[in-house]
Amino acid sequence: MFKHAIVYSNVWEDPELNRRSLMIKPEDSVLSITSGGCNSLNLLVEGPQKVVSIDGNPTQNYLLEYKIAAVKSFGYDDFLEALGVEFYNRPSKYSPEYRLELYDKLRHLLSAEAKNFWDDNRDIIKSGLIMCGKVEKFFTIYRKILMFLYGSKYSAIEKIFFCPDVGIQRKIYDNINFGRWHFLNWLFLNRSILSLVKGAHSFRHVDEKEFDKNLNRKVDRAMRNIDNRTNYFFSLILLGRFLSPKCLPPYLLKENFDKLKNNIDRIEVFQGISTDVLKKFGPESFNKFNMSNIFEWMEDDLFNNVMREFIALAKPGSRLCYRYTLARPRNLDAKNLEILIPEPELAAELFAIDRSFMYESFHVYRIDKK
Ligand SMILES: C[S@@+](CC[C@H](N)C(=O)[O-])C[C@H]1O[C@@H](n2cnc3c(N)ncnc32)[C@H](O)[C@@H]1O
């Protein structure tokens, strides 16, 4: 079930939705899915008492360990350099070997398993972690084909990142000749290709018609309504790097670096699933839950059983959020619905501002343990 390779080197889920739905307070204990590590670190910036970041794929946790060690070891500039953060039209002033020097400085902070992994993958460090996941490599191929298909006209696509306001952005976007772009979406967004990247199980609950035109609709919504100068998801995919030092996830922003560094000892990386977390931490150990889109592939029964484990882990009054990319939402059974109180208005309000265009739905619940 779980892969032993980096599938996601970034989290492609908008941290603003987590921030505004989970409403982190200083006394909070957060349980968060690791994936690329970004959203666990983004929640840490909010200043909770602790964040436990879990993943069933140990390699995702090695990536987060690396990011944590880089926060601990360096000042802001070297932190970005160690991760391979690059900005559009601003080449790094260092050679790629410099990243290996930084790795040698942070290496002692890693677990033995993470050390082994990164020692064997020094080439990834050299070329930069940010686009090293399978999903990110898929996006890089996508961007390169798009550039090839549009040739010199690709600059028309780049222009949509440099508009003075969303109205102009919408006009420029609507003027693009979409034929080749939509053809590429059709070619890339189908069950066979996506299964190669994320595993066939991820799409078990996706109807065939969802693949068709789904991506075009989602990209249109975000391109027409959300300012690309704030949308680092689009810039990573279409420009291959971050647009500017202001257009970054919260944990990479300069203004948050001191907070991140001060809080960094409050994050713990844990390998396993909810059952393992329950064994290790015991009932009622957390009150905020970021569950990514882990329910995407589960049958209703499994979904409800896993949810019961999260409920067991939750203190009264906890909050939790999760998403789906393509799949229909699973149904909560009556027993879980007695405890999980949905907040559909907040979820809809947040979904409307989702910068990460990929998701189909966002869900927010309060846990009401009588
Ligand atoms: C669900 S995937 C989705 C990634 C995400 N949409 C993103 O943009 O980063 C995130 C991570 O969850 C992990 N995962 C999936 N199901 C899990 C579970 N039940 N418990 C712990 N980790 C899980 C996967 O290994 C993967 O690294």
mmCIF file of C-alpha atoms in Angstrom, residues 138-139 142 173 181-182 184-186 188-189 194 209-222 234 237 326 357-360:
data_model
loop_
_atom_site.group_PDB
_atom_site.id
_atom_site.type_symbol
_atom_site.label_atom_id
_atom_site.label_comp_id
_atom_site.label_asym_id
_atom_site.label_seq_id
_atom_site.Cartn_x
_atom_site.Cartn_y
_atom_site.Cartn_z
ATOM 1 C CA PHE A 138 5.153 14.462 -13.447
ATOM 2 C CA PHE A 139 4.450 18.217 -13.302
ATOM 3 C CA TYR A 142 3.800 18.307 -18.111
ATOM 4 C CA TYR A 173 -6.014 33.793 -19.454
ATOM 5 C CA TRP A 181 -3.324 22.892 -23.479
ATOM 6 C CA HIS A 182 -6.629 21.028 -23.190
ATOM 7 C CA LEU A 184 -2.378 17.862 -22.959
ATOM 8 C CA ASN A 185 -4.777 17.803 -19.997
ATOM 9 C CA TRP A 186 -6.793 15.096 -21.722
ATOM 10 C CA PHE A 188 -2.301 13.482 -18.792
ATOM 11 C CA LEU A 189 -5.439 13.363 -16.703
ATOM 12 C CA LEU A 194 -2.275 9.147 -12.989
ATOM 13 C CA LYS A 209 -16.502 10.949 -16.269
ATOM 14 C CA GLU A 210 -14.633 12.788 -13.485
ATOM 15 C CA PHE A 211 -11.408 12.485 -15.446
ATOM 16 C CA ASP A 212 -12.973 14.072 -18.480
ATOM 17 C CA LYS A 213 -12.680 17.880 -18.457
ATOM 18 C CA ASN A 214 -12.224 17.859 -14.667
ATOM 19 C CA LEU A 215 -8.806 19.499 -14.791
ATOM 20 C CA ASN A 216 -9.855 22.155 -17.333
ATOM 21 C CA ARG A 217 -12.778 23.155 -15.127
ATOM 22 C CA LYS A 218 -10.604 23.342 -12.014
ATOM 23 C CA VAL A 219 -7.782 25.296 -13.679
ATOM 24 C CA ASP A 220 -10.330 27.740 -15.168
ATOM 25 C CA ARG A 221 -11.848 28.423 -11.753
ATOM 26 C CA ALA A 222 -8.519 29.210 -10.118
ATOM 27 C CA PHE A 234 0.490 27.330 -10.268
ATOM 28 C CA ILE A 237 3.747 23.725 -12.037
ATOM 29 C CA LEU A 326 -11.288 13.396 -7.625
ATOM 30 C CA PHE A 357 -7.015 24.018 -7.960
ATOM 31 C CA MET A 358 -6.800 20.187 -7.754
ATOM 32 C CA TYR A 359 -9.373 19.441 -5.102
ATOM 33 C CA GLU A 360 -12.986 18.504 -5.528
#
